[in-house]
Tab-separated table of C-alpha atoms and ligand atoms in Angstrom:
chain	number	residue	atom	x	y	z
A	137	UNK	CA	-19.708	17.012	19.010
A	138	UNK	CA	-17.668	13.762	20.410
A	139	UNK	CA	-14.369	14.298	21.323
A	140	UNK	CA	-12.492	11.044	20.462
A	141	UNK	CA	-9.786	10.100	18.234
A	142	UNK	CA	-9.425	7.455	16.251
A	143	UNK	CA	-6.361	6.202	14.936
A	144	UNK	CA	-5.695	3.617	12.892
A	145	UNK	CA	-1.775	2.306	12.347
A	146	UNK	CA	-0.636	0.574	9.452
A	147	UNK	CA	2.306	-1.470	10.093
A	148	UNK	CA	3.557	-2.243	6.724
A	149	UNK	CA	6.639	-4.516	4.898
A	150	UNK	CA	7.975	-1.008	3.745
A	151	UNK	CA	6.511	1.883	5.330
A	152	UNK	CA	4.598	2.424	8.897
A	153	UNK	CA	1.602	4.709	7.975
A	154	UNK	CA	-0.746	6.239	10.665
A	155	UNK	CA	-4.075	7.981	10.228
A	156	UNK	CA	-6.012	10.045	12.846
A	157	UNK	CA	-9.748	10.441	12.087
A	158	UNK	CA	-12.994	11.722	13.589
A	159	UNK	CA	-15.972	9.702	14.589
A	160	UNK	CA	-17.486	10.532	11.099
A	161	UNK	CA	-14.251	9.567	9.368
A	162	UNK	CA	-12.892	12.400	8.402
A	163	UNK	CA	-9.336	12.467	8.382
A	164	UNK	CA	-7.658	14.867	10.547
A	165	UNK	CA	-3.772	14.042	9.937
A	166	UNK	CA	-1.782	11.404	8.944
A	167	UNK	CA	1.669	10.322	8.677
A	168	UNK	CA	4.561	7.601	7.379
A	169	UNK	CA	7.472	6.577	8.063
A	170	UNK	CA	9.942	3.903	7.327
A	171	UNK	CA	9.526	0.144	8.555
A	172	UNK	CA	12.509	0.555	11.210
A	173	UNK	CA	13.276	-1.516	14.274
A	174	UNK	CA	12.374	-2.054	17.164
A	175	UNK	CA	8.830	-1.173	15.314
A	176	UNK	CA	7.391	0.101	18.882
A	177	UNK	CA	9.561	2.738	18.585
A	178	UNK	CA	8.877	3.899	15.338
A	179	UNK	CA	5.535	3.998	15.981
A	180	UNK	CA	5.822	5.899	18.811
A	181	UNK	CA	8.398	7.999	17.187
A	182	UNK	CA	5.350	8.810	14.586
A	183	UNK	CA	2.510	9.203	17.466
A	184	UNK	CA	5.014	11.435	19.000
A	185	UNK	CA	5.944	13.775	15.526
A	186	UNK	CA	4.737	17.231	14.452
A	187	UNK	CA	2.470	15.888	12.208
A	188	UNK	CA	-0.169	15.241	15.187
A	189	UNK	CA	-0.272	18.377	17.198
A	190	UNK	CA	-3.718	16.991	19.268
A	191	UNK	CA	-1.508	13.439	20.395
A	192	UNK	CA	-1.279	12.690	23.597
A	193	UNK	CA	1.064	10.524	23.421
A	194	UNK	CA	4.596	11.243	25.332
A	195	UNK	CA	7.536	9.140	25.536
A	196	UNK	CA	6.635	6.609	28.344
A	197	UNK	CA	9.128	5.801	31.240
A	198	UNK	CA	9.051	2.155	30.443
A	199	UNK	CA	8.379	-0.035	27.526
A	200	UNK	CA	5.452	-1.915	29.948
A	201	UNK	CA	3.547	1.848	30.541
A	202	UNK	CA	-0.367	2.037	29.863
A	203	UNK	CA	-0.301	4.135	26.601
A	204	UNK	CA	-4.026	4.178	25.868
A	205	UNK	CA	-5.289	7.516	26.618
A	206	UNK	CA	-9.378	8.952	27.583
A	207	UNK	CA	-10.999	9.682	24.338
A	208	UNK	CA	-8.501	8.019	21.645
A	209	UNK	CA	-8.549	5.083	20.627
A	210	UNK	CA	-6.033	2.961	18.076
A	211	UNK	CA	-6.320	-0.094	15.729
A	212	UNK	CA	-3.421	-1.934	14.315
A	213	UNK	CA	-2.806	-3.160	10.933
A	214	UNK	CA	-0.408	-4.621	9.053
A	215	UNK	CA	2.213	-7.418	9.380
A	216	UNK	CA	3.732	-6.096	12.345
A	217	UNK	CA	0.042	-5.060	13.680
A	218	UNK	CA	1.408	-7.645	16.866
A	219	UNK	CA	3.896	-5.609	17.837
A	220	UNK	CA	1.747	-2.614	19.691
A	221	UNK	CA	0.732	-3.433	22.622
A	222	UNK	CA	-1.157	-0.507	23.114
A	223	UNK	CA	-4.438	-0.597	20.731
A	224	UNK	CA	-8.231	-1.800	20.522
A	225	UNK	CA	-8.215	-3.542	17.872
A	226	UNK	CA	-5.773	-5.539	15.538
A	227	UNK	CA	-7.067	-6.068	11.838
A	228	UNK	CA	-5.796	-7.877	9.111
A	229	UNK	CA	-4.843	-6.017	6.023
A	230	UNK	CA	-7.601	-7.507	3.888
A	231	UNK	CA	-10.183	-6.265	6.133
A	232	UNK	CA	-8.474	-2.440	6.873
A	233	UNK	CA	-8.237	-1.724	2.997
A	234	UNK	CA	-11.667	-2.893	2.387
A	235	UNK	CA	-12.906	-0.532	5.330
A	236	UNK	CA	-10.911	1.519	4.308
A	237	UNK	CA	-11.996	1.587	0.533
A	238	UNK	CA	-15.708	0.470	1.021
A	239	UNK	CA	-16.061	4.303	2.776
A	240	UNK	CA	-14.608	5.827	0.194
A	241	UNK	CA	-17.040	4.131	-2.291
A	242	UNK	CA	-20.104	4.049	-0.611
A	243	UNK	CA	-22.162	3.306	-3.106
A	244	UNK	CA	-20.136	0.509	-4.366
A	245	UNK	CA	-21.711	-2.808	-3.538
A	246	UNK	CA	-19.560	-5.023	-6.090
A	247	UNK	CA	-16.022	-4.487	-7.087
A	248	UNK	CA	-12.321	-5.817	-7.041
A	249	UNK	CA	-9.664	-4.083	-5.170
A	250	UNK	CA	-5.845	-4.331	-5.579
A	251	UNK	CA	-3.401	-3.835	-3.090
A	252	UNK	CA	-0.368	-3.403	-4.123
A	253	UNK	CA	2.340	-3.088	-1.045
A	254	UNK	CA	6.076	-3.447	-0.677
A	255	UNK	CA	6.130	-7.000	-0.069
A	256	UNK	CA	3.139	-8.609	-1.386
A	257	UNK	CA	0.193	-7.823	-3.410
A	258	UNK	CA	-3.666	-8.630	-3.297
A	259	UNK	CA	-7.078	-8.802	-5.203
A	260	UNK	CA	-9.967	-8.968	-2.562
A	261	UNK	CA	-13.314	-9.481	-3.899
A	262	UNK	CA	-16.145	-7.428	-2.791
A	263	UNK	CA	-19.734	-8.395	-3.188
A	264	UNK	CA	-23.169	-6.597	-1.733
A	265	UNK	CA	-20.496	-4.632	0.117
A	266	UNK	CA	-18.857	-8.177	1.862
A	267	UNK	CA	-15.481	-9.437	1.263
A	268	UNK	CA	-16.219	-12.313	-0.462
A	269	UNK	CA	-12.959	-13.896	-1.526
A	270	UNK	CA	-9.169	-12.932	-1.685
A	271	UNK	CA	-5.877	-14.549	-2.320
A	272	UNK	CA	-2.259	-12.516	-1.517
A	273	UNK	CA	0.905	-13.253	-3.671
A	274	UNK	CA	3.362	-13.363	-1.580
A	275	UNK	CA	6.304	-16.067	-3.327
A	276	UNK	CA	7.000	-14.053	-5.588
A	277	UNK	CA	8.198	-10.090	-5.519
A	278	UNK	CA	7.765	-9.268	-9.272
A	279	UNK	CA	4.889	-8.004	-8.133
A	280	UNK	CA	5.251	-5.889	-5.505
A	281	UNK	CA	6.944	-2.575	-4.470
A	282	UNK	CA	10.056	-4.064	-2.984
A	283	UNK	CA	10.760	-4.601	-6.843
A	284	UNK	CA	10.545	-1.309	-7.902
A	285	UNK	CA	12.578	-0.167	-4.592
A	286	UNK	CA	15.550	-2.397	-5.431
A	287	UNK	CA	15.813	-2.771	-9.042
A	288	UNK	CA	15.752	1.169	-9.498
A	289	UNK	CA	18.464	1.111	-6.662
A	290	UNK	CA	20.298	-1.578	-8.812
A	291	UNK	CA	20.488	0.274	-12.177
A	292	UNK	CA	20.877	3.798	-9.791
A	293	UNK	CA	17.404	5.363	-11.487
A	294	UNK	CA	15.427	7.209	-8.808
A	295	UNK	CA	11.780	5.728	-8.201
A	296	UNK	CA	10.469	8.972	-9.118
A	297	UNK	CA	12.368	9.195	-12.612
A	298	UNK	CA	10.531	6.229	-13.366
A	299	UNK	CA	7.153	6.704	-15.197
A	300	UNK	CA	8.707	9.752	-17.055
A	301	UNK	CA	11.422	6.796	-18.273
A	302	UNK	CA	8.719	4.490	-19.277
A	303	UNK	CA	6.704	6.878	-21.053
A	304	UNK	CA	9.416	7.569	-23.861
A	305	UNK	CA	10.033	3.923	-24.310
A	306	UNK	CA	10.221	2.906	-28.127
A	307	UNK	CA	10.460	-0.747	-27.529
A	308	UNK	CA	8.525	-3.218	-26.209
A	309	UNK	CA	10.573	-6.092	-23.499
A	310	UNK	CA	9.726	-8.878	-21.810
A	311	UNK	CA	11.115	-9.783	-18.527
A	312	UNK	CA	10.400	-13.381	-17.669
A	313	UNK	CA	11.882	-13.386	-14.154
A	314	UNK	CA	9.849	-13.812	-10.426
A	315	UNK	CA	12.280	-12.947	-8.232
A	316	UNK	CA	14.057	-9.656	-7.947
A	317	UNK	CA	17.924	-11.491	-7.829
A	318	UNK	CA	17.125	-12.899	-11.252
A	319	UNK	CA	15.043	-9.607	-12.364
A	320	UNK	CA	18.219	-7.443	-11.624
A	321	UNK	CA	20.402	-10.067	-13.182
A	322	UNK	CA	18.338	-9.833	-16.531
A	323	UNK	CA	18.197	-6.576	-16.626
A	324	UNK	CA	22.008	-5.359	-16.287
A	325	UNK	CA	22.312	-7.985	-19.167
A	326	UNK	CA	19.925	-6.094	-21.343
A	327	UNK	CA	21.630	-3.261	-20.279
A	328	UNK	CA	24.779	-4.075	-21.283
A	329	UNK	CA	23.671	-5.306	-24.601
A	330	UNK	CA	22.827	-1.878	-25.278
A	331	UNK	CA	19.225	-1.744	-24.484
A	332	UNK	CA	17.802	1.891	-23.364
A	333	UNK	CA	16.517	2.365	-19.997
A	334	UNK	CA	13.300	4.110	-21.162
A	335	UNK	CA	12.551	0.317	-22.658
A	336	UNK	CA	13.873	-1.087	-19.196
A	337	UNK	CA	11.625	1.622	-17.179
A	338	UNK	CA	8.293	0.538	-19.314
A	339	UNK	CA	9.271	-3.573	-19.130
A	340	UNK	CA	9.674	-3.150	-15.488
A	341	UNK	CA	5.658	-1.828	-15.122
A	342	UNK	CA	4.730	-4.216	-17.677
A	343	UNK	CA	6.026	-6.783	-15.526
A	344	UNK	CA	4.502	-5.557	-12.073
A	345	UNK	CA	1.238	-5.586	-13.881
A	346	UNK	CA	1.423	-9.067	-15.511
A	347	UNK	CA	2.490	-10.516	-12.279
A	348	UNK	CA	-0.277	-9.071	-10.262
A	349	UNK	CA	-2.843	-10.139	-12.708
A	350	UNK	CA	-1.280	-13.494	-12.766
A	351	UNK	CA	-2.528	-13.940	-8.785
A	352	UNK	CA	-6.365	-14.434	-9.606
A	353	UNK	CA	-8.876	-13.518	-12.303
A	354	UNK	CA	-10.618	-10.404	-11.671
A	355	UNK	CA	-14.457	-10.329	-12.972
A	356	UNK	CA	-15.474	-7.258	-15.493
A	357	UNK	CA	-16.590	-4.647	-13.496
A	358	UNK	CA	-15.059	-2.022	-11.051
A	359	UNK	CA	-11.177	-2.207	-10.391
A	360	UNK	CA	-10.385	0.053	-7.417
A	361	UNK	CA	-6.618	0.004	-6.511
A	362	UNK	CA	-4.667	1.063	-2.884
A	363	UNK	CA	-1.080	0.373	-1.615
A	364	UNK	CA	1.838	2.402	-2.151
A	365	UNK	CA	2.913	0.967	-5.224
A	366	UNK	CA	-0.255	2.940	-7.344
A	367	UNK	CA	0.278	6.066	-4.936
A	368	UNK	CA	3.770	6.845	-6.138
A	369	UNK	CA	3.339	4.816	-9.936
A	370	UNK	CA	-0.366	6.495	-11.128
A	371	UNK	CA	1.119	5.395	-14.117
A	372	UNK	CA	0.571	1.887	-13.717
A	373	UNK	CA	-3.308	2.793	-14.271
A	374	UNK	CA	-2.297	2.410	-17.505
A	375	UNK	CA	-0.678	-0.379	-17.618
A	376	UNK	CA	-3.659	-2.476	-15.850
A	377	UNK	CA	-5.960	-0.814	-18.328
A	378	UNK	CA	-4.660	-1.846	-21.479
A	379	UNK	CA	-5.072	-5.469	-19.809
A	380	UNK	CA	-8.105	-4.516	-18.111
A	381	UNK	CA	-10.406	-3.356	-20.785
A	382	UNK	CA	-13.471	-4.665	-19.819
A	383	UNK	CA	-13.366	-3.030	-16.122
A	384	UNK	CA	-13.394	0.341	-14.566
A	385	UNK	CA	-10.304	1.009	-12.858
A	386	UNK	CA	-10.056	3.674	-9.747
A	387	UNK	CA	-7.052	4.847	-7.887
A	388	UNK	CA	-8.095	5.590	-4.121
A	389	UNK	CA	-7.360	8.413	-2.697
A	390	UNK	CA	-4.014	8.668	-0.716
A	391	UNK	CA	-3.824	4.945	-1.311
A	392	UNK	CA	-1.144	4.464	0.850
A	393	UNK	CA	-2.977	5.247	4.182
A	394	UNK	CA	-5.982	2.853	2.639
A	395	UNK	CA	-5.014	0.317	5.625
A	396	UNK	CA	-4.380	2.566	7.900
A	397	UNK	CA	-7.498	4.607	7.070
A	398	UNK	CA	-9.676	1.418	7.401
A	399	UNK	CA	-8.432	0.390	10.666
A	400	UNK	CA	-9.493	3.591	12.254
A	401	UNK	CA	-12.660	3.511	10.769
A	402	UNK	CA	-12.921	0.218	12.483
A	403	UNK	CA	-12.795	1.360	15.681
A	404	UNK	CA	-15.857	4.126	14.768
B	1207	ADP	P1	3.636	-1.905	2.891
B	1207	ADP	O1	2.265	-1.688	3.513
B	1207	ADP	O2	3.918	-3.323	2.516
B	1207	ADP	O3	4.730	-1.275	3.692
B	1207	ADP	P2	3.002	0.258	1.056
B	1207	ADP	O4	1.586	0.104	0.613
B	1207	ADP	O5	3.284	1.278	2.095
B	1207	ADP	O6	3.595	-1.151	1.479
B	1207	ADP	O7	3.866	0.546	-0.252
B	1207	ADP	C1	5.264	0.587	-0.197
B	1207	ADP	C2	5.792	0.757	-1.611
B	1207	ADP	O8	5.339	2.007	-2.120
B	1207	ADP	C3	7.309	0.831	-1.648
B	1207	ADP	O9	7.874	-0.456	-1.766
B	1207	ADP	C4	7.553	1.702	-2.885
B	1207	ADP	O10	7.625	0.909	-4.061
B	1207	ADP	C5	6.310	2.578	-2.975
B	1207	ADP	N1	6.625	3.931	-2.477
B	1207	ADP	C6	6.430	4.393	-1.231
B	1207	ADP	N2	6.836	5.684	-1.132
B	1207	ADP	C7	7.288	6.033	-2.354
B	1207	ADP	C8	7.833	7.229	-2.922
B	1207	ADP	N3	7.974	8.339	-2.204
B	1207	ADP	N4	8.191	7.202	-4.231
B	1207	ADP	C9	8.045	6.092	-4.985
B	1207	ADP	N5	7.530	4.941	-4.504
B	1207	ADP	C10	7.167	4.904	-3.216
């Protein structure tokens, strides 16, 4: 039985997110933490935690010390995927979560997946197991986790209040805004005309889900979703189904780590 390590380090908008797998790609522990800087250290911070009792990795005398180590081996994802000096490989996101989500579904050969992260979102196209195509929304954070983050912030609802909000909503709103300044703007004024929150809660996933499907059009077929965003908001399966009825939809597996997942398994 080999020996090596793989790890695979997502270096997100939001959260940094690292995976350790074997050689087959079984995961054998993974981790997050915040997007902090200087993001060396929180990576190393997270090589370093509890979480991976078989890292080798030790605080290094200088910021300049050799870090790779005999038998593991690390890929970097991500926006800040740059930033480590120390790895094998650097991916883009678009290729980690489709290695990351084309092991999980082996047998699919043709399907859409959605990203959805803190600071952008994405619809890659997959075909006879290929990326084929895949455009990223990035102008405009309606659609995206950083959305959620600060509007629930704004109105002081915790994230994880949110679905069970949106679930006892009796009305149906529409918020027209792109941009979270204007978003939060709108909705204190709905607010303060009286409007419940529960309404607020279900217009705010209505929106994340209009705005996403607004990036590209996504063929019938098999949806599979990763990112944060649908990790912490299953609920928003929902959402995408009722405009999605034509399509299978399918929520990863710890769809977080998706990235970070897939850039290990590059290095395999
Ligand atoms: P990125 O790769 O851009 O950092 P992620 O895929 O890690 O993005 O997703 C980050 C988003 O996931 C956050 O903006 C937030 O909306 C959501 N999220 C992450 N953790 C939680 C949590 N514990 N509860 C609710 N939402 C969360």
């Amino acid at each position: 039985m080999s020996d090596d390590y793989y790890w695979g380090i997502d270096l997100g908008s939001s959260a940094i997110k690292v995976v350790l797998i074997t050689s087959k790609g079984e995961i054998i522990n993974k981790s997050k933490g915040k997007t902090l800087f200087p993001l060396i250290k929180q990576v190393r911070n997270l090589l370093n935690s509890s979480d991976f009792p078989e890292s080798p990795f030790s605080e290094p005398a200088s910021d300049t010390d050799e870090q790779i180590k005999i038998n593991h081996f690390i890929a970097s994802t991500g926006y800040g995927r740059n930033h480590i000096p120390f790895t094998h490989n650097k991916l883009t996101e678009i290729k980690a979560h489709f290695l990351g989500i084309q092991f999980l579904y082996k047998n699919e050969s043709d399907f859409s997946l959605i990203d959805i992260g803190g600071q952008d979102s994405k619809i890659i196209k997959i075909k006879d197991h290929q990326i084929l195509d895949f455009v990223i929304n990035r102008k405009c954070a309606a659609g995206t986790g950083a959305f959620l983050d600060e509007i629930c912030h704004r109105l002081d609802i915790r994230l994880k209040d949110l679905p069970s909000l949106a679930t006892k909503h009796d009305k149906k709103l529409n918020l027209g805004s792109y941009c979270t300044v204007f978003a939060v703007q709108e909705m204190i004024k709905i607010l303060v005309s009286g409007e419940k929150i529960e309404n607020l809660a279900h217009a705010l996933y209505t929106s994340i889900t209009k705005r996403v499907l607004e990036i590209t059009s996504i063929e019938s077929g098999k949806v599979i979703f990763s990112g944060g965003v649908m990790q912490h908001h299953p609920i928003l399966l929902n959402y995408f189904n009722d405009n999605l009825s034509e399509h299978e939809l399918f929520l990863a597996k710890d769809a977080q780590f998706s990235g970070a997942f897939g850039a290990a398994l590059s290095l395999t």
